[in-house]
Coordinates of C-alpha atoms in Angstrom, one line a residue:
M1 CA 0.0 0.0 0.0
N2 CA 2.8 2.4 0.9
A3 CA 5.4 1.2 -1.6
P4 CA 8.4 3.5 -2.1
Q5 CA 9.0 5.4 -5.2
P6 CA 11.8 4.2 -7.6
V7 CA 15.1 5.9 -7.3
T8 CA 16.8 7.1 -10.6
E9 CA 20.3 8.4 -10.9
A10 CA 18.9 11.7 -12.3
K11 CA 16.6 12.1 -9.4
A12 CA 19.5 11.4 -6.9
Q13 CA 21.6 14.1 -8.6
R14 CA 18.8 16.7 -8.0
I15 CA 18.7 16.1 -4.2
P16 CA 20.4 18.7 -2.1
A17 CA 22.7 17.6 0.8
P18 CA 21.2 17.6 4.3
V19 CA 22.1 20.3 6.8
G20 CA 21.6 18.4 10.0
V21 CA 21.7 14.9 11.6
L22 CA 19.7 14.0 14.7
A23 CA 21.8 11.3 16.4
E24 CA 19.6 9.3 18.8
L25 CA 22.6 7.9 20.7
T26 CA 20.5 5.8 23.0
Y27 CA 16.9 5.1 24.0
R28 CA 17.9 4.9 27.7
C29 CA 16.6 7.9 29.8
P30 CA 16.0 8.6 33.5
L31 CA 12.8 10.5 32.7
A32 CA 9.5 9.0 31.7
C33 CA 7.8 11.9 29.8
P34 CA 4.3 10.8 28.5
Y35 CA 4.9 12.7 25.2
C36 CA 8.2 11.2 24.3
S37 CA 8.9 10.8 20.6
N38 CA 10.9 7.5 21.0
P39 CA 9.1 4.3 19.9
T40 CA 6.7 2.7 22.3
D41 CA 7.8 -0.8 21.7
V42 CA 11.7 -1.0 21.6
D43 CA 13.9 -3.3 23.6
I44 CA 16.3 -0.9 25.3
R45 CA 18.7 -3.7 26.1
A46 CA 19.3 -4.2 22.4
K47 CA 22.8 -3.4 21.1
E48 CA 23.5 0.2 20.3
L49 CA 26.1 1.5 17.8
D50 CA 29.5 1.5 19.5
T51 CA 31.9 4.4 19.7
E52 CA 33.7 3.7 16.5
D53 CA 30.4 3.3 14.6
W54 CA 29.2 6.7 15.7
K55 CA 32.5 8.3 14.9
R56 CA 32.3 6.9 11.4
V57 CA 28.7 8.1 11.1
F58 CA 29.8 11.7 12.0
S59 CA 32.8 11.6 9.7
E60 CA 30.5 10.6 6.9
A61 CA 28.0 13.3 7.9
A62 CA 30.7 15.9 7.6
E63 CA 31.8 14.6 4.2
L64 CA 28.1 14.7 3.1
G65 CA 27.9 18.4 3.8
I66 CA 26.0 18.2 7.1
L67 CA 26.7 21.2 9.4
H68 CA 24.9 20.4 12.6
A69 CA 25.0 17.3 14.8
H70 CA 22.1 17.2 17.3
L71 CA 23.1 14.6 20.0
S72 CA 19.9 13.2 21.4
G73 CA 18.2 10.1 22.8
G74 CA 16.7 9.0 25.1
E75 CA 19.2 10.8 27.2
P76 CA 22.6 11.1 25.5
L77 CA 24.3 11.6 28.9
A78 CA 23.7 7.8 29.4
R79 CA 26.4 7.1 26.9
R80 CA 29.8 6.7 28.6
D81 CA 31.6 7.8 25.4
L82 CA 29.7 11.0 24.9
V83 CA 32.8 13.2 25.5
E84 CA 34.7 11.2 22.9
I85 CA 31.8 11.5 20.5
V86 CA 31.7 15.3 21.0
A87 CA 35.4 15.6 20.5
H88 CA 35.2 13.7 17.2
C89 CA 32.4 15.9 16.0
A90 CA 34.5 18.9 16.7
K91 CA 37.5 17.3 14.9
V92 CA 35.5 16.8 11.7
G93 CA 33.9 20.3 11.8
L94 CA 30.4 19.6 13.0
Y95 CA 28.5 22.0 15.2
T96 CA 27.3 20.0 18.2
N97 CA 24.0 20.6 20.0
L98 CA 23.4 18.5 23.1
I99 CA 19.7 17.8 23.6
T100 CA 19.3 16.7 27.2
S101 CA 17.1 16.5 30.3
G102 CA 20.2 17.5 32.3
V103 CA 19.6 14.6 34.7
G104 CA 22.9 12.7 35.1
L105 CA 25.0 15.8 34.3
T106 CA 27.6 17.0 36.9
R107 CA 29.8 20.1 36.8
D108 CA 32.8 17.9 36.0
Y109 CA 30.9 16.2 33.1
M110 CA 29.9 19.6 31.8
Q111 CA 33.4 20.9 31.9
R112 CA 34.7 17.8 30.0
L113 CA 32.0 18.2 27.3
S114 CA 32.9 21.9 27.0
E115 CA 36.6 21.2 26.7
A116 CA 35.9 18.5 24.1
G117 CA 34.3 21.2 21.9
L118 CA 30.6 21.1 22.6
D119 CA 28.9 24.1 21.0
H120 CA 25.4 24.3 22.4
V121 CA 23.0 22.8 25.0
Q122 CA 19.3 22.4 24.5
L123 CA 17.7 21.7 27.9
S124 CA 14.2 20.3 28.3
L125 CA 11.9 21.8 30.9
Q126 CA 8.7 20.1 31.7
D127 CA 7.2 23.1 33.4
A128 CA 8.1 26.3 35.2
E129 CA 6.9 24.9 38.5
A130 CA 9.0 22.3 40.2
E131 CA 6.2 20.0 41.5
S132 CA 4.4 19.9 38.1
A133 CA 7.7 19.5 36.2
D134 CA 8.7 16.5 38.2
R135 CA 5.3 14.9 37.9
I136 CA 5.2 15.3 34.1
G137 CA 8.7 13.9 33.8
G138 CA 8.1 11.1 36.2
Y139 CA 11.3 12.0 38.1
E140 CA 11.3 13.5 41.6
G141 CA 14.0 16.2 42.0
G142 CA 14.5 16.6 38.3
F143 CA 13.6 20.3 38.2
K144 CA 16.1 21.1 40.9
R145 CA 18.9 19.2 39.0
K146 CA 18.1 21.2 35.9
M147 CA 18.6 24.5 37.7
D148 CA 22.1 23.3 38.7
V149 CA 22.7 22.4 35.0
V150 CA 21.8 25.9 33.9
K151 CA 24.5 27.3 36.2
W152 CA 27.1 25.0 34.7
I153 CA 26.1 25.8 31.2
H154 CA 26.7 29.5 31.8
E155 CA 29.9 28.9 33.8
F156 CA 31.5 27.2 30.8
G157 CA 30.3 29.8 28.4
L158 CA 27.9 27.6 26.3
P159 CA 24.7 29.0 24.7
L160 CA 21.5 27.7 26.1
T161 CA 18.2 26.8 24.4
V162 CA 15.2 25.9 26.6
N163 CA 12.7 23.4 25.1
A164 CA 9.2 23.2 26.6
V165 CA 6.6 20.7 25.3
I166 CA 3.1 22.2 25.9
H167 CA 0.1 20.1 26.8
R168 CA -2.9 20.2 29.2
A169 CA -0.8 20.0 32.4
N170 CA 1.3 23.1 31.6
I171 CA -0.5 25.1 28.9
E172 CA -1.7 27.7 31.4
R173 CA 2.0 28.6 31.9
A174 CA 3.1 28.6 28.3
G175 CA 3.8 32.3 28.5
R176 CA 5.5 31.9 31.9
M177 CA 7.8 29.3 30.2
V178 CA 9.1 32.0 27.9
A179 CA 9.7 34.5 30.8
F180 CA 11.4 31.7 32.8
A181 CA 13.7 30.9 29.9
V182 CA 14.7 34.6 29.8
E183 CA 15.3 34.4 33.6
L184 CA 17.5 31.4 33.0
G185 CA 19.7 33.3 30.5
A186 CA 18.6 31.2 27.5
R187 CA 19.2 32.7 24.0
R188 CA 16.4 30.7 22.5
V189 CA 13.2 29.1 23.7
E190 CA 11.2 26.5 21.9
I191 CA 7.5 26.4 22.9
A192 CA 6.4 23.2 21.1
H193 CA 2.8 22.1 21.4
T194 CA 2.7 18.3 21.7
Q195 CA 2.9 16.3 18.4
Y196 CA 0.6 13.3 18.8
Y197 CA 2.6 10.2 17.8
A198 CA 4.6 7.6 19.7
W199 CA 4.0 8.0 23.5
A200 CA 2.0 11.2 23.0
L201 CA -0.5 9.4 20.8
T202 CA -0.9 6.8 23.6
N203 CA -1.5 9.6 26.1
R204 CA -3.6 11.9 23.8
K205 CA -6.6 11.9 26.1
A206 CA -4.4 13.0 29.1
L207 CA -2.4 15.5 27.1
M208 CA -4.6 17.4 24.7
P209 CA -5.9 20.8 25.8
T210 CA -9.1 22.4 24.8
R211 CA -9.4 24.8 21.9
A212 CA -9.9 27.7 24.4
Q213 CA -6.8 26.9 26.2
I214 CA -4.8 26.6 23.0
E215 CA -6.1 29.9 21.6
K216 CA -5.2 31.7 24.8
A217 CA -1.7 30.2 25.0
V218 CA -0.9 30.8 21.4
A219 CA -2.0 34.5 21.7
E220 CA 0.1 34.9 24.8
V221 CA 3.2 33.4 23.4
E222 CA 2.9 35.3 20.1
G223 CA 2.4 38.5 22.1
L224 CA 5.7 37.9 23.9
R225 CA 7.7 38.1 20.7
E226 CA 7.5 41.9 20.9
V227 CA 8.0 42.0 24.6
Y228 CA 11.3 40.0 24.5
A229 CA 12.5 41.2 21.0
G230 CA 16.3 41.4 21.2
K231 CA 16.5 39.4 24.4
I232 CA 15.5 35.9 23.3
V233 CA 14.4 34.1 20.1
I234 CA 11.0 32.4 20.5
D235 CA 10.4 29.3 18.3
H236 CA 6.7 28.6 18.6
V237 CA 5.3 25.3 17.2
I238 CA 1.6 25.7 16.8
P239 CA -0.6 22.6 17.7
D240 CA -1.5 20.5 14.7
Y241 CA -5.1 19.5 15.6
F242 CA -6.2 23.2 15.7
A243 CA -4.3 24.4 12.6
T244 CA -5.6 25.3 9.2
Y245 CA -2.6 23.9 7.2
P246 CA -0.1 21.2 8.2
K247 CA 3.5 21.8 8.8
A248 CA 6.2 20.6 6.4
C249 CA 7.3 17.6 8.5
M250 CA 11.1 17.9 9.1
G251 CA 11.1 20.7 6.6
G252 CA 10.0 18.2 3.9
W253 CA 10.6 14.4 3.8
G254 CA 14.2 13.7 3.0
K255 CA 14.8 17.4 2.3
R256 CA 16.9 18.9 5.2
T257 CA 17.6 16.4 7.9
L258 CA 17.9 12.7 8.9
N259 CA 17.7 10.7 12.1
V260 CA 20.0 7.9 13.0
T261 CA 18.6 5.5 15.7
P262 CA 20.6 3.9 18.4
R263 CA 20.8 0.7 16.4
G264 CA 21.9 2.5 13.2
K265 CA 18.7 2.7 11.1
V266 CA 18.5 6.0 9.3
L267 CA 15.0 7.6 9.2
P268 CA 13.5 10.6 7.5
C269 CA 11.7 11.4 10.8
H270 CA 11.2 10.1 14.3
A271 CA 8.1 8.1 13.6
A272 CA 8.9 6.9 10.1
E273 CA 9.1 3.2 11.2
T274 CA 5.4 3.2 11.8
I275 CA 4.8 3.4 8.0
P276 CA 4.4 -0.1 6.5
G277 CA 6.2 -1.1 3.3
L278 CA 9.2 1.2 3.7
E279 CA 12.8 -0.2 3.6
F280 CA 15.1 1.5 6.0
W281 CA 18.8 1.2 5.5
S282 CA 21.3 1.1 8.3
V283 CA 24.7 2.7 8.7
T284 CA 26.1 -0.8 9.5
D285 CA 25.4 -1.8 5.9
H286 CA 25.5 1.5 3.8
S287 CA 27.2 4.8 3.8
L288 CA 25.3 7.8 5.1
S289 CA 25.6 9.3 1.6
D290 CA 24.1 6.3 -0.1
I291 CA 21.3 6.2 2.4
W292 CA 20.4 9.9 1.9
Y293 CA 20.5 9.8 -1.9
K294 CA 19.5 6.3 -2.8
S295 CA 17.6 4.5 0.0
P296 CA 14.0 3.5 -0.7
A297 CA 12.6 5.1 2.5
F298 CA 14.1 8.5 1.9
N299 CA 12.8 8.6 -1.7
A300 CA 9.4 7.3 -0.9
Y301 CA 7.8 10.7 -0.1
R302 CA 10.6 13.0 -1.2
G303 CA 9.5 16.0 -3.3
T304 CA 6.0 16.0 -4.8
D305 CA 5.9 13.2 -7.5
W306 CA 4.3 10.8 -5.0
M307 CA 1.4 13.1 -4.2
A308 CA -2.3 12.4 -4.9
E309 CA -5.1 14.9 -4.9
P310 CA -5.8 17.4 -3.3
C311 CA -2.0 17.8 -2.7
R312 CA -0.9 17.3 -6.3
S313 CA -2.6 20.4 -7.6
C314 CA -2.3 22.5 -4.5
P315 CA -0.3 25.7 -4.7
R316 CA 1.1 24.9 -1.2
K317 CA 2.5 21.6 -2.2
E318 CA 6.1 22.9 -2.0
V319 CA 5.4 24.8 1.2
D320 CA 4.1 22.0 3.4
Y321 CA 4.9 19.0 1.2
G322 CA 1.5 17.4 2.1
G323 CA 2.2 17.6 5.8
C324 CA 3.2 14.7 8.0
R325 CA 3.2 11.2 6.5
C326 CA 3.1 9.5 9.9
Q327 CA 0.1 11.6 10.9
A328 CA -1.7 10.8 7.7
L329 CA -1.2 7.1 8.3
A330 CA -2.3 7.3 12.0
L331 CA -5.5 9.3 11.2
T332 CA -6.5 8.0 7.8
G333 CA -4.8 4.6 7.4
D334 CA -2.7 5.6 4.4
A335 CA 0.6 7.5 4.5
R336 CA 0.0 8.8 0.9
N337 CA -3.1 10.8 1.9
A338 CA -3.0 14.5 2.6
D339 CA -2.3 15.2 6.2
P340 CA -5.8 15.5 7.6
I341 CA -4.7 18.5 9.6
C342 CA -5.1 20.4 6.4
H343 CA -8.6 21.9 6.0
L344 CA -8.5 20.9 2.3
S345 CA -8.1 17.2 3.2
P346 CA -11.3 15.2 2.5
E347 CA -10.7 13.6 5.9
H348 CA -10.2 16.8 7.8
D349 CA -13.5 16.0 9.7
K350 CA -11.6 13.3 11.6
V351 CA -9.3 15.9 13.1
E352 CA -12.2 18.3 13.8
E353 CA -14.0 15.5 15.6
I354 CA -11.0 14.6 17.8
A355 CA -10.3 18.3 18.6
A356 CA -14.0 18.9 19.4
S357 CA -14.0 16.0 21.8
F358 CA -11.6 18.0 24.1
D359 CA -13.9 20.8 25.1
G360 CA -13.5 20.6 28.9
S361 CA -16.5 18.3 29.4
E362 CA -14.9 15.0 28.6
G363 CA -14.9 13.9 32.2
E364 CA -12.0 12.6 34.3
I365 CA -8.6 13.0 32.8
P366 CA -6.8 9.6 32.6
P367 CA -3.5 9.1 34.3
Y368 CA -0.3 9.1 32.2
V369 CA 1.1 6.0 30.6
Y370 CA 4.6 7.0 31.4
R371 CA 7.5 6.2 29.0
R372 CA 8.7 3.1 30.6
Y373 CA 9.7 0.0 28.7
K374 CA 9.0 -3.6 29.8
T375 CA 12.2 -5.5 30.0
P376 CA 11.8 -8.8 28.2
A377 CA 12.6 -11.9 30.2
P378 CA 16.1 -13.3 29.4
V379 CA 16.3 -16.2 27.0
A380 CA 16.9 -19.4 28.8

């Protein structure tokens, strides 16, 4: 049903090089955020790429023309070789951004990362209030640890971005999160309304705010752009289910960035493995360059040739590229369909129905299904 498009040499030659790689170094993480974008069904005991594998990946990334290496997870601090990985990225000329919860970081660890050549830290904050933040992350004392991490980031002269995922439990403080990021000395803040796939889809009933809450929060955050102009950059990711048009997922499928999983699979986006019929190549079998230009998965929904109506004739087709393929699959059953977030989609009513069901009268809010993996029993 979702068979990839054939790859021709001429088509490969027209594909621009990527600008960034998201390296998911591990799925291990001390937090249990209910909106995590990691898969819901992985075996976290499975073998991860080793140090030399990752160094080769980053060398190939630099040769491919990639500029930015985003070191993520899970929690990348769980890797004992993180300092060595950062040093190698610096050696091959990659700008490194550590995407972290901060839990597990010490002052000494921060100093070693800085001396290895780390360029930037993106710190996740679950809320501006400690008790709520710790409940959302499923980790008591996490908020306090993050405040220590902020001090060390500044001590060693690294730029800081604060990332806050917005949902029902913290949406009333979306604007406060911006002000808090300013107080913490961040240069950038990402106010990202929850994207409903992976763990967030599992927890949608517990996470999704009402339309009234979203409209209030969006207006508040947008209004703060002028208030804090020149002090902080505000990146504001508007919630999908209440939008008129979809976002260009990852800037367009196979257009700007790629994800490398802890096991070495290379994906066009976080949730791409949910789409049936796609063949994902691994860095253990192919070069990063071959994967980017020639792999079936990256060429399946690259560009616009794959599109059906209404996307094919839409003047926005090279603006949003049909929206999110994984969301189209999750909500319509076919990844080739227009993202139903778009008001022009023939199945947009499904999104409207879901959004309308969260009006504040839906009764008791269910508890979170926290991001915790069942460890399979050992093989006898």
